[in-house]
Coordinates of C-alpha atoms in Angstrom, one line a residue:
X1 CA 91.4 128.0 84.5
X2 CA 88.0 127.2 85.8
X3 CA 88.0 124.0 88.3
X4 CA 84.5 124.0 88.9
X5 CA 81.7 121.9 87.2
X6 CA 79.2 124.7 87.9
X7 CA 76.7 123.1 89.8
X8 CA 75.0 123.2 92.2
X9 CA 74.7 118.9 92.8
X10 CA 76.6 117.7 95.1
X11 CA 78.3 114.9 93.2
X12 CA 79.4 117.7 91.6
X13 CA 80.8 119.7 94.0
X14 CA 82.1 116.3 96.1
X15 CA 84.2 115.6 93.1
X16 CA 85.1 118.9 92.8
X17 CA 86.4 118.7 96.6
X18 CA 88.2 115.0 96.2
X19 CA 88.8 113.9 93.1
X20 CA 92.0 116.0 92.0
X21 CA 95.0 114.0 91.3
X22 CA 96.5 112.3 94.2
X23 CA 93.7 113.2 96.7
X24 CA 92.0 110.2 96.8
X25 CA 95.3 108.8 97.9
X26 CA 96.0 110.8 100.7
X27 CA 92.6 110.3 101.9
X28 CA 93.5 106.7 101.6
X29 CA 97.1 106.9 103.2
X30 CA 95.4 108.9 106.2
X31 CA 92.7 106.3 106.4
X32 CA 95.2 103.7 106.5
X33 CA 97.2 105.3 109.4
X34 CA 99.6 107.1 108.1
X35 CA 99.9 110.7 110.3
X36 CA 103.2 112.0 109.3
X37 CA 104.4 113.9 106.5
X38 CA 107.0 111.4 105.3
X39 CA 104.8 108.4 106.1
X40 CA 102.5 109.9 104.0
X41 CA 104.6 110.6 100.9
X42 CA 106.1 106.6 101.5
X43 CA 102.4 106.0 100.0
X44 CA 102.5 108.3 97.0
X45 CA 106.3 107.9 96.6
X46 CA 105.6 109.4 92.9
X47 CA 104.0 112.2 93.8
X48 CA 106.4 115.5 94.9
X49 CA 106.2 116.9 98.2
X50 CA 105.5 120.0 96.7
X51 CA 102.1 119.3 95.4
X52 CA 101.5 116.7 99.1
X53 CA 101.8 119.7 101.2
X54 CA 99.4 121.7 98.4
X55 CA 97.2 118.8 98.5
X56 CA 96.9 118.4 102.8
X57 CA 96.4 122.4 102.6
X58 CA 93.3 121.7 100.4
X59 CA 92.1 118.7 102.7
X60 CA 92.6 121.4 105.8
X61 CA 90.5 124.2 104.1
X62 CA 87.5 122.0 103.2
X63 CA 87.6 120.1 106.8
X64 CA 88.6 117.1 105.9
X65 CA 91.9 116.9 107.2
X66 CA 93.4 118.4 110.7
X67 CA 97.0 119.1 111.3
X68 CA 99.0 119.7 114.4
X69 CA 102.0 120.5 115.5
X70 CA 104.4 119.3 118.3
X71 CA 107.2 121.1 118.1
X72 CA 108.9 120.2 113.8
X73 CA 106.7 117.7 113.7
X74 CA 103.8 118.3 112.4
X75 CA 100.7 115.6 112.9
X76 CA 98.1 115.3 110.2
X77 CA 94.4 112.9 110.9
X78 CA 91.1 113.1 109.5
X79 CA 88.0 115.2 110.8
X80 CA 85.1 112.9 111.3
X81 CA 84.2 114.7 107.4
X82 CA 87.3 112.7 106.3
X83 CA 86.3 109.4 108.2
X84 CA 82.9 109.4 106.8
X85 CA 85.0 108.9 103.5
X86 CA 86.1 105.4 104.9
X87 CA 83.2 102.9 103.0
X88 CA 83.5 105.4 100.1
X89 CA 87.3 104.9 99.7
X90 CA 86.7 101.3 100.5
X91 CA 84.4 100.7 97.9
X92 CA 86.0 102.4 95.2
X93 CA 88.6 99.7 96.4
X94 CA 87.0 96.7 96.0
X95 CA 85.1 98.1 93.0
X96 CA 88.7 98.1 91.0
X97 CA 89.3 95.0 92.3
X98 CA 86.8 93.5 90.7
X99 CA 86.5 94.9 87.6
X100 CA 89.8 96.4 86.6
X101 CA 92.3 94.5 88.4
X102 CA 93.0 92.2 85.7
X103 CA 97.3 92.5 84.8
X104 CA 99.5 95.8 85.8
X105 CA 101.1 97.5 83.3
X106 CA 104.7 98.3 83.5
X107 CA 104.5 101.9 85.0
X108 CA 102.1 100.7 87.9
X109 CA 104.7 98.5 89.6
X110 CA 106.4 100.2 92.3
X111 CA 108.6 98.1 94.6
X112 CA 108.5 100.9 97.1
X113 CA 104.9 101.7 97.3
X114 CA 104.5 97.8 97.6
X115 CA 106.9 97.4 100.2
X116 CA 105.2 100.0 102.0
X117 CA 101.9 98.5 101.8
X118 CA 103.0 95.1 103.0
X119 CA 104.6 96.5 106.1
X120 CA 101.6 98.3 107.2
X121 CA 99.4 95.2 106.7
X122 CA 101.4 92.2 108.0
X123 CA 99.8 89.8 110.1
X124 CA 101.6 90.7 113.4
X125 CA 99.3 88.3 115.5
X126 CA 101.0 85.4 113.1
X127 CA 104.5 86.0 113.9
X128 CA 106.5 83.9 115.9
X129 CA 107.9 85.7 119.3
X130 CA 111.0 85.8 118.1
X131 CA 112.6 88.3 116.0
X132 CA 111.8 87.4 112.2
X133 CA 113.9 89.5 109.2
X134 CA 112.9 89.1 106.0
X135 CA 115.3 90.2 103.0
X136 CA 113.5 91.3 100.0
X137 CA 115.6 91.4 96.7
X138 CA 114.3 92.8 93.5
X139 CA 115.6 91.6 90.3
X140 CA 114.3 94.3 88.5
X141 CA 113.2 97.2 90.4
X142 CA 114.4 100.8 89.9
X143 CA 118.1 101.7 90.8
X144 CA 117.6 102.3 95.1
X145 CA 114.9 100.3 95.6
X146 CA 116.4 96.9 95.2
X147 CA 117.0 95.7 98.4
X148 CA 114.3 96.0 101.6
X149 CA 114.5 94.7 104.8
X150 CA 111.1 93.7 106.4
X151 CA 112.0 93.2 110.7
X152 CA 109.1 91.9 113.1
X153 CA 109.6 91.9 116.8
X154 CA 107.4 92.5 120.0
X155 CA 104.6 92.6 117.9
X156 CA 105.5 95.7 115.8
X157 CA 106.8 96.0 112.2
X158 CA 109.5 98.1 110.6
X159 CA 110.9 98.8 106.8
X160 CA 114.5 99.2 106.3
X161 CA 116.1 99.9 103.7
X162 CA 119.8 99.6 104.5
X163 CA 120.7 97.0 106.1
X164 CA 120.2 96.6 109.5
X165 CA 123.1 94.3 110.7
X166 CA 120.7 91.1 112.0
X167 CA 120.4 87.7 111.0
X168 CA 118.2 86.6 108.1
X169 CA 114.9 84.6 108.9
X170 CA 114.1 84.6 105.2
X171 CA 115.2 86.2 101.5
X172 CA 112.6 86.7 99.3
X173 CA 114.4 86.8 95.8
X174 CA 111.5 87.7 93.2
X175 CA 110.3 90.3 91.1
X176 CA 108.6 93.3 91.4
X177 CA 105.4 91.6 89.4
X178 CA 105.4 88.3 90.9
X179 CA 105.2 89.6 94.0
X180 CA 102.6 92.2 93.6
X181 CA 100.3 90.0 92.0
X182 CA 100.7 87.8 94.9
X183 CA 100.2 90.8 97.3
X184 CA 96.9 92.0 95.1
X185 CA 95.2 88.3 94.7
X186 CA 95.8 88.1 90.9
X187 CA 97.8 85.0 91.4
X188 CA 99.1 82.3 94.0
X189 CA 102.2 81.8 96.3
X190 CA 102.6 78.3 94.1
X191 CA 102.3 79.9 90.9
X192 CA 105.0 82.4 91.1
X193 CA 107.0 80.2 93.4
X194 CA 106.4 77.1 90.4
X195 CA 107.4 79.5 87.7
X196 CA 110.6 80.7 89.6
X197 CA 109.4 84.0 89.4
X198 CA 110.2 84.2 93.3
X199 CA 112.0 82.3 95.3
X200 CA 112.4 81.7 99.2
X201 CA 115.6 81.0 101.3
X202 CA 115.4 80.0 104.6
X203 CA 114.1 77.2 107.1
X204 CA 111.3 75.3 106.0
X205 CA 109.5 75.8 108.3
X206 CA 109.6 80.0 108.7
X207 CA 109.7 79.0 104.4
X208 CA 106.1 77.6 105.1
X209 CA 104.8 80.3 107.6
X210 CA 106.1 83.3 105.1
X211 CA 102.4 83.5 103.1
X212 CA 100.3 83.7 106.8
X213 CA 103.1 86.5 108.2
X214 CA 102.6 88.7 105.6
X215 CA 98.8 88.2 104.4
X216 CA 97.8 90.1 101.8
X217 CA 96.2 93.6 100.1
X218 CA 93.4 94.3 101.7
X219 CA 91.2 93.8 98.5
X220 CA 93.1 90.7 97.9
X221 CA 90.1 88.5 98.7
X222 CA 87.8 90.3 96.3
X223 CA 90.1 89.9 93.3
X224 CA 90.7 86.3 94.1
X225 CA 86.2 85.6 94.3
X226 CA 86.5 87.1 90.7
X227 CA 89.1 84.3 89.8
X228 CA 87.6 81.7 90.8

């Protein structure tokens, strides 16, 4: 089956290049950080690892991408061809943001791509110095993906999801919607919180501080300028 738009412009062959399925998403997991193969697929959680390691191959063969190895593990980072794709990726971003964020369907919620996204982008600087744990629990998320432990100490972040035996600073009891939308700007702490949609247990005070720890998607503040 021919792949190709069969020209010669270079929209056309740039598409051709980035726009299969998934790509654009490993671009932006790569942008975002991400280096190794599993923290990779934590992005695209729905996509199978078959068609990942198809997809970096691609990346690698156009220059985009540049993998190495130390011994089983295997590093991947962008060539300065894939950071130039950085405002692009951005933009495309902030574009959806504004014009097609609107409400998620059903089959866009994903508690694990979600949780995945807040631990990368907490607001470490905002954390108290001691340790903080923060229980999610799901009321309706997909069998496995339930229950998420969110710890933050000496200024670094890291997902669990078994239990990892410490005290509780915080459980977040909420759905998966309520707090997505929270995490993407469509709607307030204090609406979902009113609407008891999610709830927070805890100290007051770590209570109040929970919305500045964890901050938000970083399109978040383009979605809520379209709200206003």
């Amino acid at each position: 089956m021919d792949n190709t738009y069969g020209q010669f412009c270079t929209v056309a062959r740039g598409a051709e290049a980035l726009c299969q399925q998934w790509t654009p998403l490993i671009v932006r997991e790569l942008l975002c950080g991400s280096r190794r193969f599993n923290d990779l697929h934590r992005g695209v959680p729905r996509m199978s690892t078959s068609l990942l390691v198809q997809r970096l191959r691609h990346l690698e063969e156009i220059g985009v991408v540049r993998r190495s190895a130390g011994g089983k593990v295997r590093d991947y980072s962008l060539t300065e061809a894939g950071e130039e794709l950085r405002p692009i990726v951005m933009a495309l971003g902030h574009w959806g943001a504004r014009w097609i964020g609107s409400r998620l369907r059903d089959d866009q919620l994903d508690a694990g791509f979600l949780m995945w996204d807040i631990r990368r982008f907490v607001q470490l600087p905002e954390f108290p110095p001691y340790p903080v744990v923060i229980h999610f629990a799901f009321r309706d998320a997909r069998p496995g993906e339930r229950r998420w432990w969110l710890v933050v100490e000496q200024g670094t972040s890291d997902l669990c999801r078994d239990d990892p035996g410490r005290e509780l600073t915080l459980v977040v009891d909420c759905t998966v919607r309520a707090l997505t939308e929270v995490w993407t700007g469509d709607r307030t702490p204090g609406e979902v919180l009113r609407t008891q949609e999610l709830r927070v247990d805890g100290a007051a005070r770590d209570a109040q501080q929970l919305w500045r720890w964890l901050g938000a998607s970083v399109f978040a503040p383009t979605r809520r300028t379209v709200l206003k």
